[in-house]
Coordinates of C-alpha atoms in Angstrom, one line a residue:
M1 CA -95.3 33.3 104.7
C2 CA -93.1 34.6 101.9
L3 CA -95.3 37.6 101.4
K4 CA -95.6 38.2 105.2
N5 CA -91.8 38.2 105.4
L6 CA -91.8 40.9 102.7
G7 CA -94.3 43.0 104.7
I8 CA -97.3 42.1 102.6
H9 CA -100.0 40.7 104.9
C10 CA -102.9 38.6 103.7
D11 CA -105.0 35.8 105.2
Q12 CA -104.5 32.2 104.1
N13 CA -107.8 32.2 102.1
N14 CA -106.9 35.4 100.2
V15 CA -103.3 34.8 99.0
P16 CA -102.8 36.4 95.5
N17 CA -101.9 34.2 92.6
I18 CA -98.7 35.6 91.2
V19 CA -97.4 34.7 87.7
V20 CA -94.0 35.2 86.2
L21 CA -93.8 35.4 82.4
G22 CA -90.6 34.9 80.4
S23 CA -90.7 36.0 76.8
G24 CA -88.9 34.5 73.8
G25 CA -85.5 35.6 72.6
G26 CA -83.4 32.5 72.0
L27 CA -80.3 32.0 74.1
R28 CA -80.5 35.6 75.3
A29 CA -84.0 34.9 76.8
M30 CA -82.8 31.7 78.4
I31 CA -79.9 33.4 80.1
A32 CA -81.9 36.5 81.0
L33 CA -84.7 34.4 82.6
L34 CA -82.1 32.5 84.6
G35 CA -80.6 35.8 85.9
T36 CA -84.1 37.1 86.6
L37 CA -85.0 34.1 88.7
V38 CA -81.7 34.3 90.6
E39 CA -82.5 37.9 91.5
L40 CA -86.1 37.0 92.5
K41 CA -84.5 34.4 94.8
K42 CA -82.0 36.9 96.2
Q43 CA -84.9 39.3 96.9
N44 CA -86.8 36.5 98.8
F45 CA -89.7 36.8 96.4
L46 CA -89.5 33.6 94.3
D47 CA -91.4 31.5 96.9
A48 CA -94.5 33.8 96.4
V49 CA -94.7 32.9 92.7
M50 CA -97.5 30.4 91.8
Y51 CA -96.9 30.0 88.0
L52 CA -93.8 30.3 85.8
C53 CA -94.7 30.5 82.2
G54 CA -92.4 30.7 79.2
V55 CA -92.2 31.0 75.4
S56 CA -89.3 29.9 73.2
G57 CA -85.9 30.7 74.8
S58 CA -87.4 31.0 78.2
T59 CA -88.7 27.5 78.0
W60 CA -85.2 26.3 77.5
C61 CA -84.2 27.8 80.9
M62 CA -87.3 26.4 82.6
S63 CA -87.0 22.8 81.2
L64 CA -83.4 22.7 82.4
L65 CA -84.3 23.8 85.9
Y66 CA -87.2 21.5 86.5
G67 CA -84.8 18.5 86.1
D68 CA -83.9 19.3 89.7
G69 CA -86.7 18.7 92.1
K70 CA -85.6 21.5 94.4
W71 CA -84.2 23.9 91.8
S72 CA -85.5 27.1 93.5
E73 CA -83.4 26.1 96.6
N74 CA -80.4 25.1 94.5
L75 CA -80.6 28.0 92.0
M76 CA -77.2 29.6 92.7
Y77 CA -75.5 26.2 92.1
L78 CA -77.5 25.5 89.0
E79 CA -76.6 28.9 87.6
K80 CA -72.9 28.1 87.9
E81 CA -73.4 24.6 86.3
L82 CA -75.3 26.1 83.4
C83 CA -72.7 28.7 82.7
K84 CA -70.1 26.0 82.8
N85 CA -72.1 23.7 80.4
L86 CA -72.7 26.6 77.9
S87 CA -69.0 27.3 77.7
N88 CA -68.0 23.7 76.9
F89 CA -68.6 22.3 73.4
S90 CA -70.2 18.9 74.0
W91 CA -72.3 18.5 70.9
H92 CA -71.7 15.1 69.4
I93 CA -72.5 14.7 65.7
R94 CA -72.8 10.9 65.9
K95 CA -75.4 11.2 68.7
A96 CA -77.4 13.8 66.7
I97 CA -77.3 11.5 63.6
K98 CA -78.4 8.5 65.6
S99 CA -81.3 10.4 67.1
L100 CA -82.4 11.6 63.8
E101 CA -82.1 8.2 62.1
E102 CA -84.4 6.8 64.8
S103 CA -86.8 9.8 64.7
S104 CA -87.1 9.7 60.9
K105 CA -88.7 6.2 61.1
D106 CA -91.8 7.8 62.6
E107 CA -94.6 8.8 60.2
H108 CA -94.8 12.2 62.0
Y109 CA -91.1 13.1 61.6
S110 CA -90.8 16.8 61.0
L111 CA -88.3 19.6 61.0
T112 CA -88.9 19.9 64.8
D113 CA -86.9 16.6 65.2
F114 CA -84.1 18.0 63.1
W115 CA -84.2 21.3 64.9
A116 CA -83.9 19.7 68.3
S117 CA -81.0 17.4 67.5
C118 CA -79.0 19.9 65.4
L119 CA -79.6 23.4 66.8
V120 CA -81.1 23.1 70.3
Y121 CA -78.7 20.4 71.3
Q122 CA -75.8 22.5 70.0
I123 CA -76.9 25.7 71.7
L124 CA -77.7 24.1 75.1
Q125 CA -74.8 21.7 74.9
Q126 CA -76.9 18.9 76.3
F127 CA -79.3 16.3 75.0
D128 CA -81.9 15.8 77.7
E129 CA -83.6 12.4 77.1
N130 CA -86.0 12.7 80.1
E131 CA -89.6 13.4 79.5
L132 CA -91.7 16.4 80.5
A133 CA -93.8 14.1 82.7
D134 CA -90.7 13.3 84.7
H135 CA -90.9 16.9 86.0
R136 CA -94.1 16.2 88.0
E137 CA -92.2 15.7 91.3
A138 CA -90.5 19.1 90.9
S139 CA -94.0 20.6 90.3
E140 CA -95.9 19.0 93.2
T141 CA -93.8 19.7 96.3
G142 CA -94.8 23.4 96.6
I143 CA -91.1 24.3 96.6
N144 CA -91.1 25.5 93.0
P145 CA -93.5 27.6 90.9
Y146 CA -95.8 25.5 88.6
P147 CA -94.4 25.4 85.0
I148 CA -96.4 26.2 81.9
Y149 CA -94.9 25.9 78.4
A150 CA -96.4 27.5 75.4
A151 CA -96.9 26.5 71.7
V152 CA -99.4 27.4 69.0
D153 CA -101.3 25.4 66.4
K154 CA -99.5 26.2 63.1
E155 CA -102.5 25.8 60.8
K156 CA -104.9 27.7 63.0
L157 CA -102.4 30.5 63.4
N158 CA -102.1 30.8 59.6
E159 CA -105.9 30.6 59.1
E160 CA -107.3 32.6 62.1
G161 CA -104.4 34.9 63.0
V162 CA -102.8 35.8 66.4
N163 CA -106.1 36.8 68.0
F164 CA -107.8 33.4 67.8
P165 CA -107.8 31.8 71.3
G166 CA -108.0 28.3 69.9
T167 CA -104.5 28.8 68.5
W168 CA -102.8 28.4 71.9
F169 CA -101.6 25.0 73.1
E170 CA -100.0 24.5 76.5
F171 CA -97.7 21.9 78.1
T172 CA -97.3 21.2 81.8
P173 CA -95.8 18.1 83.5
H174 CA -99.3 16.8 84.1
E175 CA -101.4 17.6 81.0
V176 CA -101.2 19.1 77.5
G177 CA -103.9 20.7 75.4
Y178 CA -105.9 23.6 74.1
T179 CA -106.3 26.2 76.8
A180 CA -109.3 28.0 75.3
L181 CA -111.2 24.8 74.8
G182 CA -110.4 23.3 78.2
A183 CA -109.4 20.2 76.3
F184 CA -106.4 18.3 77.7
V185 CA -104.8 14.9 77.8
S186 CA -102.1 13.4 80.1
T187 CA -98.6 14.6 79.2
K188 CA -97.6 10.9 79.1
L189 CA -99.9 10.4 76.2
F190 CA -98.8 13.4 74.1
G191 CA -98.4 12.2 70.5
S192 CA -100.5 9.1 71.1
E193 CA -103.3 8.2 68.6
F194 CA -106.9 8.9 69.9
E195 CA -110.3 8.4 68.3
N196 CA -113.7 9.0 69.7
G197 CA -112.1 10.1 72.9
K198 CA -110.3 6.8 73.5
L199 CA -106.7 5.8 73.2
K200 CA -106.0 3.7 70.1
K201 CA -102.2 3.5 70.1
R202 CA -99.6 4.9 72.4
G203 CA -97.1 7.2 70.7
K204 CA -93.4 7.2 70.9
K205 CA -92.2 9.1 74.0
K206 CA -91.0 12.6 73.4
H207 CA -87.8 13.6 75.2
I208 CA -87.2 17.1 76.6
C209 CA -84.8 17.9 73.8
Y210 CA -87.6 17.4 71.3
M211 CA -89.9 19.6 73.4
Q212 CA -87.2 22.3 73.5
G213 CA -87.1 22.1 69.7
L214 CA -90.9 22.4 69.5
W215 CA -91.2 25.3 72.0
G216 CA -88.2 27.2 70.4
S217 CA -88.6 26.7 66.7
A218 CA -88.8 30.3 65.5
L219 CA -85.2 31.4 65.6
G220 CA -84.1 33.5 62.7
S221 CA -85.6 34.0 59.3
I222 CA -86.9 31.3 57.0
E223 CA -83.8 31.8 54.8
E224 CA -81.5 31.4 57.7
I225 CA -83.3 28.3 58.9
L226 CA -83.1 26.7 55.4
K227 CA -79.4 27.5 55.1
F228 CA -78.8 25.9 58.5
I229 CA -80.7 22.8 57.4
R230 CA -78.8 22.5 54.1
D231 CA -75.4 22.9 55.9
S232 CA -76.2 20.4 58.6
L233 CA -77.4 17.8 56.0
A234 CA -74.3 18.2 54.0
L235 CA -72.2 17.7 57.1
F236 CA -74.1 14.6 58.0
L237 CA -73.7 13.0 54.6
Q238 CA -70.0 13.9 54.5
R239 CA -69.4 12.4 57.9
S240 CA -71.2 9.2 57.1
V241 CA -69.4 8.7 53.8
Y242 CA -65.9 9.6 54.8
S243 CA -65.8 8.4 58.4
D244 CA -63.0 5.9 58.9
E245 CA -63.9 5.0 62.4
D246 CA -66.2 2.0 61.6
M247 CA -66.1 -1.2 59.6
F248 CA -67.1 -0.9 56.0
S249 CA -70.4 -2.9 56.3
H250 CA -71.4 -0.8 59.3
R251 CA -70.5 2.4 57.5
L252 CA -72.5 1.3 54.5
G253 CA -75.6 0.8 56.7
S254 CA -75.0 4.1 58.3
V255 CA -74.8 5.9 54.9
W256 CA -78.1 4.3 53.9
G257 CA -79.7 5.3 57.2
V258 CA -78.4 8.9 56.9
S259 CA -79.5 9.1 53.3
K260 CA -83.0 8.1 54.1
M261 CA -83.1 10.7 57.0
V262 CA -81.7 13.4 54.7
W263 CA -84.3 12.7 52.1
K264 CA -87.1 12.8 54.6
T265 CA -85.8 16.0 56.0
I266 CA -85.7 17.6 52.6
Q267 CA -89.3 16.6 52.1
C268 CA -90.2 18.2 55.4
A269 CA -88.4 21.4 54.3
L270 CA -90.3 21.5 51.0
T271 CA -93.6 21.3 52.8
W272 CA -92.5 23.3 55.8
K273 CA -93.5 20.5 58.2
W274 CA -93.1 21.4 61.9
G275 CA -94.3 19.8 65.1
T276 CA -96.5 17.2 63.5
T277 CA -98.4 15.0 66.0
N278 CA -101.6 13.1 66.5
N279 CA -104.6 15.1 67.5
F280 CA -106.2 13.7 70.7
L281 CA -109.5 15.4 69.9
Y282 CA -110.0 13.5 66.6
N283 CA -113.7 12.5 66.5
C284 CA -114.0 13.2 70.2
P285 CA -117.8 13.2 71.0
N286 CA -117.5 15.9 73.7
F287 CA -116.2 18.5 71.3
Q288 CA -118.5 18.2 68.3
S289 CA -118.5 22.0 67.8
S290 CA -114.8 22.2 67.6
Y291 CA -113.0 22.5 64.3
L292 CA -110.4 20.0 65.6
V293 CA -112.8 17.0 65.7
K294 CA -112.3 16.3 62.0
T295 CA -108.5 16.9 62.1
K296 CA -106.4 13.8 62.7
V297 CA -103.0 15.4 62.7
I298 CA -102.0 18.9 64.1
S299 CA -98.8 20.9 63.8
L300 CA -97.4 22.7 66.8
I301 CA -94.8 25.5 66.7
D302 CA -93.1 28.3 68.7
A303 CA -95.7 30.5 70.4
G304 CA -93.5 33.5 69.8
L305 CA -94.8 33.6 66.3
A306 CA -98.2 34.6 67.7
I307 CA -97.4 36.6 70.9
N308 CA -93.9 36.5 72.2
S309 CA -95.1 36.1 75.8
A310 CA -97.7 33.5 76.9
Y311 CA -100.4 35.8 78.3
P312 CA -103.2 33.8 76.8
L313 CA -102.2 30.8 78.9
V314 CA -102.0 32.6 82.3
L315 CA -105.2 34.6 81.6
R316 CA -107.1 31.3 81.6
A317 CA -110.0 32.0 84.1
K318 CA -109.3 29.0 86.3
R319 CA -105.8 30.2 87.0
R320 CA -107.2 33.4 88.7
A321 CA -104.0 35.4 88.1
D322 CA -103.9 38.5 90.4
L323 CA -100.5 39.8 89.5
I324 CA -98.6 39.1 86.2
I325 CA -94.9 40.0 86.3
S326 CA -93.7 40.0 82.7
F327 CA -90.1 40.0 81.8
D328 CA -89.6 40.9 78.1
F329 CA -86.3 39.9 76.5
S330 CA -87.2 40.9 73.0
S331 CA -84.7 42.8 70.9
G332 CA -87.4 44.7 69.0
D333 CA -90.2 46.8 70.2
P334 CA -90.2 46.3 74.1
F335 CA -93.9 46.8 74.2
E336 CA -95.0 44.6 71.3
T337 CA -96.0 41.7 73.5
I338 CA -98.2 43.7 75.8
K339 CA -99.8 45.6 72.9
R340 CA -100.6 42.4 71.1
T341 CA -102.0 41.0 74.4
A342 CA -104.2 44.0 74.9
T343 CA -105.6 43.6 71.4
Y344 CA -106.1 39.9 71.9
C345 CA -108.0 40.4 75.1
Q346 CA -110.1 43.2 73.7
K347 CA -111.2 41.1 70.7
N348 CA -112.0 38.1 72.9
G349 CA -113.7 39.7 75.8
I350 CA -110.9 39.0 78.3
A351 CA -110.4 41.3 81.3
F352 CA -107.0 43.1 80.9
P353 CA -105.8 46.5 82.2
K354 CA -105.8 49.5 79.8
I355 CA -102.3 50.2 78.5
E356 CA -103.1 53.4 76.5
D357 CA -103.0 55.5 79.7
Q358 CA -99.2 55.2 80.0
E359 CA -96.6 56.7 77.7
M360 CA -94.4 54.0 76.2
D361 CA -91.3 55.3 74.4
K362 CA -89.9 52.2 72.6
E363 CA -86.7 54.1 71.8
N364 CA -86.0 55.0 75.5
P365 CA -88.1 52.6 77.7
S366 CA -88.1 52.8 81.5
E367 CA -87.2 49.7 83.5
C368 CA -90.7 49.0 84.8
Y369 CA -94.3 49.7 83.8
I370 CA -97.3 49.0 86.0
F371 CA -100.8 48.5 84.4
Q372 CA -103.8 48.3 86.6
G373 CA -107.5 48.0 86.1
D374 CA -110.5 47.1 88.2
K375 CA -110.8 43.9 90.3
S376 CA -111.9 41.9 87.3
C377 CA -108.4 41.9 85.7
P378 CA -104.9 41.2 87.0
T379 CA -102.3 43.9 87.6
V380 CA -99.4 43.7 85.1
M381 CA -95.8 44.6 85.8
H382 CA -93.9 44.9 82.5
F383 CA -90.0 44.8 82.6
P384 CA -88.2 45.4 79.3
L385 CA -84.7 43.9 79.3
F386 CA -83.3 46.8 77.3
N387 CA -84.2 50.0 79.2
N388 CA -82.8 53.4 80.1
A389 CA -81.7 52.2 83.5
N390 CA -79.5 49.2 82.7
C391 CA -78.4 50.4 79.3
S392 CA -77.4 53.9 80.5
G393 CA -78.7 55.7 77.5
N394 CA -77.2 53.2 75.0
T395 CA -80.3 51.1 74.5
Q396 CA -80.0 50.7 70.8
L397 CA -76.3 50.0 70.9
M398 CA -76.8 47.3 73.6
K399 CA -79.6 45.7 71.6
Q400 CA -77.3 45.5 68.5
V401 CA -74.4 44.0 70.5
M402 CA -76.7 41.4 72.1
K403 CA -78.4 40.6 68.8
E404 CA -75.1 39.9 67.1
A405 CA -73.7 37.9 70.1
L406 CA -76.6 35.6 70.9
P407 CA -79.1 33.7 68.8
D408 CA -82.4 35.6 68.6
S409 CA -86.1 35.0 68.1
D410 CA -88.8 37.5 67.2

């Protein structure tokens, strides 16, 4: 009906599957995706979108929206509320410390826990304690596009590189798992301990703030990340020692708890431990050929470290994507994501339109590029945020201003 109202006629059994991709780019990507969705709504096109898939900063926008079961209908209001929240400083250090003290008791505590409580909570100005599985209702009514969040396996990315399909790990409100393997487990059981394909021990529930830290863990350089960790730990220790708001005995206990958390965080920094969780495929009899069967623990990180847009997830054959509308919010090469995707598809025998036929000037990009192939592959529309239409010839200057003003990711 949405397409019909736009003058695009198709019968009910031949409705195209339309996907919207949001790239990484920190807070800039989060704000840009929100603005993009608002404009899609104003153009009466949003209701035609089947899947909404994000990486890094775009996942922050998505996870905030799906807390509202009818977000696509309430988008203008949510936009105002989000702008209001971002302009108010509501990060509470005591809440962050309490969360970290509790998280550090877990054997799989990692820098992702620290990142979520200290950086993501500060940037988004809210600590969402709901779970991803709580977004099922918002995904089942048919009112909103279906959400897909991207991560990658840290060890496999290091070993196999960006063109290995088994690197990619996806999250939805219903299931999480390895896209290329077709191996999934209920989202409610993410982090639980499995063996031989059977649940052994339920894991501690992971709140949305933690997931936002996992999906968006690639901001800045390693040096900047380490400096942020050092400064935050020093602040926590100072606050716990010199706080005069509590009784002495309580303060002493707090100092001890914070000290243990600090020590554990330092250990994680020394080993660069991120996104550590139980592997649900451990000794699974149905996947004997998989490298994961002998791996008890995996580490998941920001998918932007592989490809800064989640093409590998939406190109999953069963999703039957006909049209991919990709919004690229990167501050670097505006064509890097689609170039990397083309290489990924070529090396893995995945149908994807040829991109070499079009001239792509990264110093002066146009506002939209359309890549088409035969019927075996989807049509791709690629929209660089920084282009010669909305930047009026000052693309490089605009990039620099935005990069300095907003947290960025690769």
